[in-house]
Amino acid sequence: MDKLKKKIIECGEVLSGDVLKVGSFLNQQIDTKLLFEMGKEIADKFAADNVTKILTIEASGIALAVATAFYLNVPVVFAKKHQSSNVTGNIYSAEVKSFTQGKTYTVVVSSDYISCNDKVLIVDDFLALGQAVNGMTELVSKAHAQLAGCGISIEKGFSGGGDCLRDKGIKVYSLAIIDSMESGKIIFRAE
Amino acid sequence: MDKLKKKIIECGEVLSGDVLKVGSFLNQQIDTKLLFEMGKEIADKFAADNVTKILTIEASGIALAVATAFYLNVPVVFAKKHQSSNVTGNIYSAEVKSFTQGKTYTVVVSSDYISCNDKVLIVDDFLALGQAVNGMTELVSKAHAQLAGCGISIEKGFSGGGDCLRDKGIKVYSLAIIDSMESGKIIFRAE
């Protein structure tokens, strides 16, 4: 998606340890107009896939999930990273290793919100090693739901997680795939 | 907002300790259609207030903030509960006591994303004692920004936080105000 790539070049900052900071427009401050264009782009890509539900993980995936859900007209479910007093009853859980935080956490979702009748589109802001997506596919699988695929804003192609999912036959659509950030220079994969 | 109140009666669950579980449509699974109607309602209420930015706290405020921002056509900023490697440089911070989690945490926002030129609308899913909103007004104040007011989906009127903010002259608009949940029976404040 050209507009996103342009914004990444203009406003993204490459930090040490392969961290790409996009806080000014994507995951702390959100450019609302761009967000809904991104959501529409993902919704269009999965328009024929009979998606019944969008699944994301709190917190930074929620905005894109909501924007995509607006166009697909389906509910959003977000997995929680911390079990609060508001998640009760039967749950599905999975372990996720966070790239930016350098730790492993458990994500949980109530079994009331994903069922075997659902076809689930996973949406997230970043895909690097694919740990978060793997955790979410595990939740989908535990619920005996079908997986429609994954819609991602920025994929770190050089981390390999996205291609690994594609090799498994999963439909992964990333709005921008970065193949290299060496020396702070961002190179996108050709579409 | 009648549609939200109806949904709370139909799908909300009163748990012990004055917890209202609305995970089936608001803060774990999101009813997308209702969410955008709620966002529109809040946006309409603040349409004449020259809002330049919407501020919320991750995670469950993000969805309503994004839906409201869609109609006001302004950026969303969300304060983070945990400082990650992606929040760098100067920050504003405030302490918030969580009602549902029973603990105090620090919320942070980069000083790049709120400035003295901003007029900020605070949006959140719940308002009880007002701790989260107080934390956010502190962030707004530290940034020397103006406060337009607060848009809330569900206010626990019996907890007093909303009225306390109103007494300070802050414009607080809650889509549903619950005045009592005694014995599991939900009574709304008349509009």
Short mmCIF file of N, CA, C and O in Angstrom, two decimals, chain A residues 26-141:
data_model
loop_
_atom_site.label_atom_id
_atom_site.label_comp_id
_atom_site.label_asym_id
_atom_site.label_seq_id
_atom_site.Cartn_x
_atom_site.Cartn_y
_atom_site.Cartn_z
N LEU A 26 0.88 5.24 13.90
CA LEU A 26 0.26 3.91 13.89
C LEU A 26 0.01 3.30 15.26
O LEU A 26 -1.07 2.79 15.52
N ASN A 27 1.00 3.34 16.15
CA ASN A 27 0.72 2.63 17.39
C ASN A 27 0.97 3.37 18.71
O ASN A 27 1.13 2.75 19.75
N GLN A 28 0.95 4.69 18.65
CA GLN A 28 0.66 5.41 19.90
C GLN A 28 -0.22 6.60 19.54
O GLN A 28 -1.27 6.79 20.11
N GLN A 29 0.21 7.35 18.52
CA GLN A 29 -0.71 8.30 17.90
C GLN A 29 -1.18 7.64 16.60
O GLN A 29 -0.37 7.03 15.89
N ILE A 30 -2.46 7.74 16.33
CA ILE A 30 -3.02 7.06 15.15
C ILE A 30 -3.53 8.09 14.15
O ILE A 30 -4.35 8.94 14.50
N ASP A 31 -3.04 8.01 12.92
CA ASP A 31 -3.53 8.82 11.82
C ASP A 31 -4.86 8.17 11.38
O ASP A 31 -4.87 7.15 10.69
N THR A 32 -5.96 8.77 11.80
CA THR A 32 -7.27 8.13 11.64
C THR A 32 -7.63 7.89 10.17
O THR A 32 -8.14 6.84 9.80
N LYS A 33 -7.35 8.88 9.33
CA LYS A 33 -7.69 8.75 7.90
C LYS A 33 -6.91 7.58 7.29
O LYS A 33 -7.48 6.73 6.61
N LEU A 34 -5.62 7.55 7.55
CA LEU A 34 -4.78 6.47 7.02
C LEU A 34 -5.24 5.12 7.58
O LEU A 34 -5.32 4.12 6.85
N LEU A 35 -5.57 5.10 8.87
CA LEU A 35 -6.00 3.85 9.51
C LEU A 35 -7.20 3.24 8.79
O LEU A 35 -7.23 2.03 8.53
N PHE A 36 -8.19 4.08 8.46
CA PHE A 36 -9.39 3.54 7.82
C PHE A 36 -9.11 3.17 6.36
O PHE A 36 -9.72 2.22 5.84
N GLU A 37 -8.19 3.84 5.71
CA GLU A 37 -7.79 3.41 4.36
C GLU A 37 -7.10 2.04 4.44
O GLU A 37 -7.30 1.19 3.56
N MET A 38 -6.31 1.85 5.48
CA MET A 38 -5.65 0.55 5.67
C MET A 38 -6.68 -0.54 5.96
O MET A 38 -6.61 -1.65 5.41
N GLY A 39 -7.63 -0.21 6.82
CA GLY A 39 -8.69 -1.17 7.15
C GLY A 39 -9.49 -1.56 5.91
O GLY A 39 -9.81 -2.74 5.70
N LYS A 40 -9.77 -0.57 5.06
CA LYS A 40 -10.54 -0.84 3.84
C LYS A 40 -9.75 -1.75 2.90
O LYS A 40 -10.30 -2.67 2.28
N GLU A 41 -8.46 -1.50 2.81
CA GLU A 41 -7.59 -2.30 1.94
C GLU A 41 -7.58 -3.78 2.39
O GLU A 41 -7.71 -4.68 1.56
N ILE A 42 -7.48 -3.99 3.68
CA ILE A 42 -7.49 -5.37 4.19
C ILE A 42 -8.88 -5.99 4.00
O ILE A 42 -9.01 -7.14 3.56
N ALA A 43 -9.92 -5.20 4.29
CA ALA A 43 -11.30 -5.71 4.13
C ALA A 43 -11.55 -6.13 2.68
O ALA A 43 -12.14 -7.17 2.42
N ASP A 44 -11.09 -5.31 1.73
CA ASP A 44 -11.28 -5.63 0.31
C ASP A 44 -10.59 -6.95 -0.05
O ASP A 44 -11.12 -7.76 -0.81
N LYS A 45 -9.41 -7.15 0.53
CA LYS A 45 -8.62 -8.36 0.21
C LYS A 45 -9.30 -9.63 0.71
O LYS A 45 -9.11 -10.71 0.15
N PHE A 46 -10.10 -9.49 1.78
CA PHE A 46 -10.76 -10.67 2.36
C PHE A 46 -12.28 -10.63 2.16
O PHE A 46 -13.01 -11.37 2.82
N ALA A 47 -12.72 -9.77 1.24
CA ALA A 47 -14.16 -9.56 1.06
C ALA A 47 -14.89 -10.84 0.65
O ALA A 47 -16.06 -11.03 0.98
N ALA A 48 -14.22 -11.72 -0.08
CA ALA A 48 -14.87 -12.93 -0.60
C ALA A 48 -14.64 -14.14 0.30
O ALA A 48 -14.99 -15.26 -0.07
N ASP A 49 -14.07 -13.92 1.48
CA ASP A 49 -13.67 -15.06 2.31
C ASP A 49 -14.65 -15.39 3.43
O ASP A 49 -14.32 -16.19 4.32
N ASN A 50 -15.83 -14.80 3.38
CA ASN A 50 -16.88 -15.11 4.37
C ASN A 50 -16.41 -14.99 5.82
O ASN A 50 -16.71 -15.85 6.66
N VAL A 51 -15.65 -13.95 6.09
CA VAL A 51 -15.15 -13.70 7.45
C VAL A 51 -16.34 -13.41 8.38
O VAL A 51 -17.23 -12.62 8.03
N THR A 52 -16.37 -14.07 9.53
CA THR A 52 -17.44 -13.80 10.50
C THR A 52 -16.93 -13.02 11.71
O THR A 52 -17.70 -12.49 12.49
N LYS A 53 -15.59 -13.01 11.89
CA LYS A 53 -15.05 -12.38 13.08
C LYS A 53 -13.60 -11.96 12.85
O LYS A 53 -12.86 -12.65 12.14
N ILE A 54 -13.21 -10.85 13.46
CA ILE A 54 -11.81 -10.41 13.40
C ILE A 54 -11.21 -10.63 14.78
O ILE A 54 -11.80 -10.26 15.79
N LEU A 55 -10.02 -11.23 14.80
CA LEU A 55 -9.32 -11.48 16.07
C LEU A 55 -8.01 -10.71 16.10
O LEU A 55 -7.26 -10.71 15.12
N THR A 56 -7.75 -10.02 17.21
CA THR A 56 -6.48 -9.35 17.38
C THR A 56 -6.04 -9.52 18.83
O THR A 56 -6.72 -10.16 19.62
N ILE A 57 -4.85 -9.00 19.15
CA ILE A 57 -4.37 -9.01 20.54
C ILE A 57 -4.28 -7.57 21.00
O ILE A 57 -3.81 -6.70 20.26
N GLU A 58 -4.74 -7.31 22.26
CA GLU A 58 -4.55 -5.97 22.78
C GLU A 58 -3.05 -5.67 22.82
O GLU A 58 -2.26 -6.58 22.99
N ALA A 59 -2.60 -4.43 22.69
CA ALA A 59 -3.42 -3.27 22.56
C ALA A 59 -3.30 -2.69 21.15
O ALA A 59 -4.28 -2.24 20.58
N SER A 60 -2.12 -2.76 20.56
CA SER A 60 -1.92 -1.96 19.35
C SER A 60 -2.57 -2.55 18.10
O SER A 60 -2.65 -1.90 17.07
N GLY A 61 -3.08 -3.77 18.17
CA GLY A 61 -3.80 -4.32 17.03
C GLY A 61 -5.25 -3.87 16.96
O GLY A 61 -5.91 -4.00 15.93
N ILE A 62 -5.76 -3.34 18.07
CA ILE A 62 -7.20 -3.06 18.16
C ILE A 62 -7.66 -2.01 17.14
O ILE A 62 -8.70 -2.17 16.49
N ALA A 63 -6.88 -0.96 16.98
CA ALA A 63 -7.31 0.12 16.08
C ALA A 63 -7.50 -0.38 14.65
O ALA A 63 -8.55 -0.15 14.04
N LEU A 64 -6.52 -1.11 14.13
CA LEU A 64 -6.64 -1.62 12.76
C LEU A 64 -7.74 -2.67 12.66
O LEU A 64 -8.46 -2.73 11.66
N ALA A 65 -7.90 -3.45 13.70
CA ALA A 65 -8.97 -4.46 13.72
C ALA A 65 -10.34 -3.79 13.62
O ALA A 65 -11.21 -4.21 12.86
N VAL A 66 -10.52 -2.71 14.38
CA VAL A 66 -11.80 -1.98 14.37
C VAL A 66 -12.04 -1.33 13.00
O VAL A 66 -13.15 -1.37 12.47
N ALA A 67 -11.00 -0.76 12.42
CA ALA A 67 -11.14 -0.12 11.10
C ALA A 67 -11.47 -1.15 10.03
O ALA A 67 -12.28 -0.89 9.13
N THR A 68 -10.88 -2.32 10.12
CA THR A 68 -11.16 -3.40 9.15
C THR A 68 -12.59 -3.92 9.35
O THR A 68 -13.33 -4.15 8.39
N ALA A 69 -12.96 -4.06 10.61
CA ALA A 69 -14.30 -4.57 10.95
C ALA A 69 -15.40 -3.64 10.47
O ALA A 69 -16.49 -4.08 10.11
N PHE A 70 -15.09 -2.35 10.46
CA PHE A 70 -16.06 -1.35 9.97
C PHE A 70 -16.48 -1.68 8.53
O PHE A 70 -17.65 -1.60 8.18
N TYR A 71 -15.50 -2.05 7.71
CA TYR A 71 -15.80 -2.34 6.30
C TYR A 71 -16.31 -3.76 6.07
O TYR A 71 -17.09 -4.00 5.15
N LEU A 72 -15.88 -4.71 6.91
CA LEU A 72 -16.37 -6.09 6.75
C LEU A 72 -17.68 -6.31 7.51
O LEU A 72 -18.36 -7.32 7.30
N ASN A 73 -17.99 -5.35 8.39
CA ASN A 73 -19.23 -5.42 9.17
C ASN A 73 -19.35 -6.71 9.98
O ASN A 73 -20.37 -7.40 9.95
N VAL A 74 -18.29 -7.02 10.70
CA VAL A 74 -18.26 -8.19 11.58
C VAL A 74 -17.74 -7.75 12.95
O VAL A 74 -17.11 -6.71 13.07
N PRO A 75 -17.99 -8.56 13.99
CA PRO A 75 -17.46 -8.20 15.32
C PRO A 75 -15.94 -8.36 15.40
O PRO A 75 -15.35 -9.14 14.65
N VAL A 76 -15.34 -7.61 16.30
CA VAL A 76 -13.92 -7.76 16.64
C VAL A 76 -13.83 -8.50 17.98
O VAL A 76 -14.61 -8.20 18.90
N VAL A 77 -12.90 -9.42 18.09
CA VAL A 77 -12.59 -10.01 19.39
C VAL A 77 -11.12 -9.73 19.67
O VAL A 77 -10.28 -9.92 18.78
N PHE A 78 -10.82 -9.22 20.84
CA PHE A 78 -9.39 -9.10 21.13
C PHE A 78 -8.98 -9.97 22.31
O PHE A 78 -9.63 -10.02 23.34
N ALA A 79 -7.89 -10.71 22.06
CA ALA A 79 -7.32 -11.54 23.12
C ALA A 79 -6.64 -10.63 24.12
O ALA A 79 -6.04 -9.62 23.75
N LYS A 80 -6.77 -10.97 25.39
CA LYS A 80 -6.18 -10.14 26.44
C LYS A 80 -4.84 -10.72 26.87
O LYS A 80 -4.66 -11.94 26.90
N LYS A 81 -3.94 -9.83 27.22
CA LYS A 81 -2.61 -10.27 27.65
C LYS A 81 -2.58 -10.61 29.13
O LYS A 81 -1.70 -11.29 29.60
N HIS A 82 -3.52 -10.05 29.86
CA HIS A 82 -3.53 -10.26 31.29
C HIS A 82 -4.96 -10.66 31.67
O HIS A 82 -5.90 -9.95 31.30
N GLN A 83 -5.08 -11.71 32.40
CA GLN A 83 -6.42 -12.13 32.77
C GLN A 83 -6.97 -11.20 33.85
O GLN A 83 -6.37 -11.06 34.91
N SER A 84 -8.05 -10.51 33.56
CA SER A 84 -8.63 -9.60 34.55
C SER A 84 -9.88 -10.24 35.13
O SER A 84 -10.32 -11.31 34.71
N SER A 85 -10.47 -9.55 36.08
CA SER A 85 -11.66 -10.09 36.72
C SER A 85 -12.84 -10.12 35.75
O SER A 85 -13.87 -10.71 36.04
N ASN A 86 -12.65 -9.48 34.57
CA ASN A 86 -13.75 -9.45 33.61
C ASN A 86 -13.74 -10.63 32.63
O ASN A 86 -14.65 -10.77 31.84
N VAL A 87 -12.65 -11.42 32.63
CA VAL A 87 -12.63 -12.61 31.79
C VAL A 87 -12.91 -13.81 32.69
O VAL A 87 -12.07 -14.21 33.48
N THR A 88 -14.13 -14.31 32.58
CA THR A 88 -14.54 -15.40 33.46
C THR A 88 -14.98 -16.59 32.62
O THR A 88 -15.13 -16.47 31.41
N GLY A 89 -15.19 -17.71 33.25
CA GLY A 89 -15.69 -18.88 32.54
C GLY A 89 -14.59 -19.56 31.74
O GLY A 89 -13.40 -19.42 32.03
N ASN A 90 -15.00 -20.32 30.71
CA ASN A 90 -14.04 -21.07 29.91
C ASN A 90 -13.24 -20.14 29.00
O ASN A 90 -13.80 -19.23 28.38
N ILE A 91 -11.95 -20.39 28.93
CA ILE A 91 -11.11 -19.57 28.06
C ILE A 91 -10.23 -20.47 27.19
O ILE A 91 -9.97 -21.62 27.53
N TYR A 92 -9.79 -19.89 26.07
CA TYR A 92 -8.71 -20.49 25.31
C TYR A 92 -7.48 -19.64 25.60
O TYR A 92 -7.58 -18.41 25.72
N SER A 93 -6.30 -20.28 25.69
CA SER A 93 -5.10 -19.50 25.94
C SER A 93 -3.95 -19.99 25.08
O SER A 93 -3.96 -21.12 24.57
N ALA A 94 -2.97 -19.11 24.88
CA ALA A 94 -1.78 -19.46 24.11
C ALA A 94 -0.62 -18.61 24.62
O ALA A 94 -0.82 -17.54 25.19
N GLU A 95 0.59 -19.12 24.43
CA GLU A 95 1.79 -18.38 24.84
C GLU A 95 2.33 -17.57 23.67
O GLU A 95 2.40 -18.07 22.55
N VAL A 96 2.72 -16.33 23.95
CA VAL A 96 3.26 -15.46 22.90
C VAL A 96 4.54 -14.80 23.40
O VAL A 96 4.59 -14.28 24.52
N LYS A 97 5.58 -14.83 22.57
CA LYS A 97 6.82 -14.15 22.92
C LYS A 97 6.80 -12.78 22.23
O LYS A 97 6.59 -12.69 21.03
N SER A 98 6.96 -11.72 23.02
CA SER A 98 6.93 -10.38 22.44
C SER A 98 8.31 -9.97 21.94
O SER A 98 9.29 -10.06 22.67
N PHE A 99 8.34 -9.50 20.71
CA PHE A 99 9.60 -9.05 20.10
C PHE A 99 10.09 -7.76 20.77
O PHE A 99 11.23 -7.65 21.18
N THR A 100 9.17 -6.78 20.92
CA THR A 100 9.59 -5.48 21.46
C THR A 100 9.82 -5.51 22.97
O THR A 100 10.61 -4.75 23.49
N GLN A 101 9.08 -6.37 23.67
CA GLN A 101 9.20 -6.37 25.12
C GLN A 101 10.16 -7.44 25.64
O GLN A 101 10.53 -7.45 26.82
N GLY A 102 10.55 -8.37 24.75
CA GLY A 102 11.52 -9.38 25.13
C GLY A 102 11.05 -10.32 26.22
O GLY A 102 11.84 -10.79 27.04
N LYS A 103 9.74 -10.58 26.29
CA LYS A 103 9.26 -11.54 27.28
C LYS A 103 8.09 -12.36 26.73
O LYS A 103 7.52 -12.02 25.70
N THR A 104 7.77 -13.42 27.44
CA THR A 104 6.68 -14.28 27.01
C THR A 104 5.46 -14.00 27.88
O THR A 104 5.58 -13.81 29.08
N TYR A 105 4.30 -13.93 27.24
CA TYR A 105 3.07 -13.72 28.01
C TYR A 105 1.97 -14.65 27.49
O TYR A 105 2.11 -15.24 26.41
N THR A 106 0.94 -14.76 28.27
CA THR A 106 -0.18 -15.62 27.90
C THR A 106 -1.31 -14.76 27.36
O THR A 106 -1.63 -13.74 27.95
N VAL A 107 -1.87 -15.13 26.23
CA VAL A 107 -3.05 -14.42 25.74
C VAL A 107 -4.28 -15.29 25.95
O VAL A 107 -4.21 -16.51 25.78
N VAL A 108 -5.36 -14.66 26.35
CA VAL A 108 -6.58 -15.42 26.64
C VAL A 108 -7.78 -14.79 25.94
O VAL A 108 -7.85 -13.57 25.74
N VAL A 109 -8.69 -15.66 25.55
CA VAL A 109 -9.96 -15.18 25.00
C VAL A 109 -11.05 -16.11 25.52
O VAL A 109 -10.83 -17.31 25.69
N SER A 110 -12.19 -15.52 25.83
CA SER A 110 -13.29 -16.33 26.33
C SER A 110 -13.81 -17.24 25.22
O SER A 110 -13.91 -16.84 24.06
N SER A 111 -14.11 -18.47 25.59
CA SER A 111 -14.62 -19.43 24.59
C SER A 111 -16.01 -19.04 24.08
O SER A 111 -16.49 -19.59 23.10
N ASP A 112 -16.63 -18.07 24.75
CA ASP A 112 -17.94 -17.59 24.27
C ASP A 112 -17.81 -16.80 22.96
O ASP A 112 -18.80 -16.60 22.26
N TYR A 113 -16.60 -16.30 22.67
CA TYR A 113 -16.49 -15.32 21.58
C TYR A 113 -15.89 -15.86 20.28
O TYR A 113 -15.87 -15.15 19.29
N ILE A 114 -15.40 -17.10 20.31
CA ILE A 114 -14.99 -17.75 19.05
C ILE A 114 -15.54 -19.17 19.09
O ILE A 114 -15.33 -19.88 20.07
N SER A 115 -16.21 -19.55 18.01
CA SER A 115 -16.81 -20.89 18.00
C SER A 115 -16.47 -21.61 16.70
O SER A 115 -15.89 -21.03 15.78
N CYS A 116 -16.89 -22.86 16.62
CA CYS A 116 -16.62 -23.68 15.44
C CYS A 116 -17.37 -23.17 14.21
O CYS A 116 -17.08 -23.59 13.08
N ASN A 117 -18.30 -22.26 14.41
CA ASN A 117 -19.02 -21.69 13.26
C ASN A 117 -18.33 -20.46 12.69
O ASN A 117 -18.81 -19.88 11.70
N ASP A 118 -17.25 -20.03 13.32
CA ASP A 118 -16.60 -18.79 12.89
C ASP A 118 -15.52 -19.03 11.84
O ASP A 118 -14.83 -20.04 11.85
N LYS A 119 -15.41 -18.02 10.97
CA LYS A 119 -14.26 -17.95 10.05
C LYS A 119 -13.53 -16.67 10.42
O LYS A 119 -14.07 -15.57 10.28
N VAL A 120 -12.33 -16.83 10.92
CA VAL A 120 -11.65 -15.75 11.64
C VAL A 120 -10.55 -15.11 10.79
O VAL A 120 -9.70 -15.80 10.22
N LEU A 121 -10.59 -13.79 10.72
CA LEU A 121 -9.50 -13.02 10.12
C LEU A 121 -8.67 -12.44 11.26
O LEU A 121 -9.18 -11.69 12.10
N ILE A 122 -7.40 -12.79 11.29
CA ILE A 122 -6.47 -12.26 12.30
C ILE A 122 -5.92 -10.93 11.79
O ILE A 122 -5.49 -10.83 10.64
N VAL A 123 -5.97 -9.90 12.63
CA VAL A 123 -5.45 -8.58 12.24
C VAL A 123 -4.45 -8.13 13.29
O VAL A 123 -4.71 -8.27 14.49
N ASP A 124 -3.32 -7.62 12.85
CA ASP A 124 -2.36 -7.08 13.82
C ASP A 124 -1.54 -5.97 13.17
O ASP A 124 -1.52 -5.85 11.95
N ASP A 125 -0.90 -5.16 14.01
CA ASP A 125 -0.14 -4.04 13.44
C ASP A 125 1.22 -4.49 12.89
O ASP A 125 1.62 -4.05 11.83
N PHE A 126 1.89 -5.38 13.60
CA PHE A 126 3.21 -5.83 13.17
C PHE A 126 3.26 -7.35 13.03
O PHE A 126 2.62 -8.06 13.79
N LEU A 127 4.03 -7.81 12.07
CA LEU A 127 4.34 -9.24 11.96
C LEU A 127 5.84 -9.34 11.75
O LEU A 127 6.36 -8.83 10.76
N ALA A 128 6.53 -9.94 12.70
CA ALA A 128 7.99 -10.10 12.57
C ALA A 128 8.28 -11.61 12.56
O ALA A 128 8.20 -12.24 11.51
N LEU A 129 8.54 -12.18 13.71
CA LEU A 129 8.77 -13.62 13.77
C LEU A 129 7.46 -14.40 13.68
O LEU A 129 7.45 -15.60 13.45
N GLY A 130 6.36 -13.70 13.87
CA GLY A 130 5.06 -14.35 13.74
C GLY A 130 4.54 -14.94 15.05
O GLY A 130 3.58 -15.70 15.05
N GLN A 131 5.16 -14.59 16.15
CA GLN A 131 4.76 -15.18 17.43
C GLN A 131 3.33 -14.83 17.82
O GLN A 131 2.58 -15.68 18.30
N ALA A 132 2.96 -13.56 17.64
CA ALA A 132 1.60 -13.15 18.01
C ALA A 132 0.58 -13.84 17.11
O ALA A 132 -0.43 -14.37 17.59
N VAL A 133 0.86 -13.87 15.81
CA VAL A 133 -0.05 -14.54 14.88
C VAL A 133 -0.14 -16.03 15.20
O VAL A 133 -1.23 -16.62 15.20
N ASN A 134 1.00 -16.64 15.50
CA ASN A 134 0.97 -18.06 15.86
C ASN A 134 0.11 -18.30 17.10
O ASN A 134 -0.65 -19.26 17.16
N GLY A 135 0.22 -17.40 18.08
CA GLY A 135 -0.61 -17.50 19.28
C GLY A 135 -2.09 -17.41 18.92
O GLY A 135 -2.92 -18.17 19.41
N MET A 136 -2.40 -16.48 18.01
CA MET A 136 -3.81 -16.31 17.62
C MET A 136 -4.32 -17.49 16.78
O MET A 136 -5.46 -17.92 16.94
N THR A 137 -3.47 -18.05 15.91
CA THR A 137 -3.92 -19.23 15.14
C THR A 137 -4.17 -20.39 16.10
O THR A 137 -5.07 -21.20 15.87
N GLU A 138 -3.38 -20.44 17.18
CA GLU A 138 -3.60 -21.48 18.19
C GLU A 138 -4.97 -21.30 18.86
O GLU A 138 -5.69 -22.28 19.09
N LEU A 139 -5.33 -20.04 19.15
CA LEU A 139 -6.65 -19.77 19.74
C LEU A 139 -7.77 -20.19 18.77
O LEU A 139 -8.76 -20.80 19.18
N VAL A 140 -7.58 -19.86 17.50
CA VAL A 140 -8.58 -20.22 16.47
C VAL A 140 -8.72 -21.74 16.39
O VAL A 140 -9.83 -22.28 16.33
N SER A 141 -7.58 -22.40 16.41
CA SER A 141 -7.57 -23.85 16.32
C SER A 141 -8.24 -24.50 17.55
O SER A 141 -9.03 -25.44 17.42
#
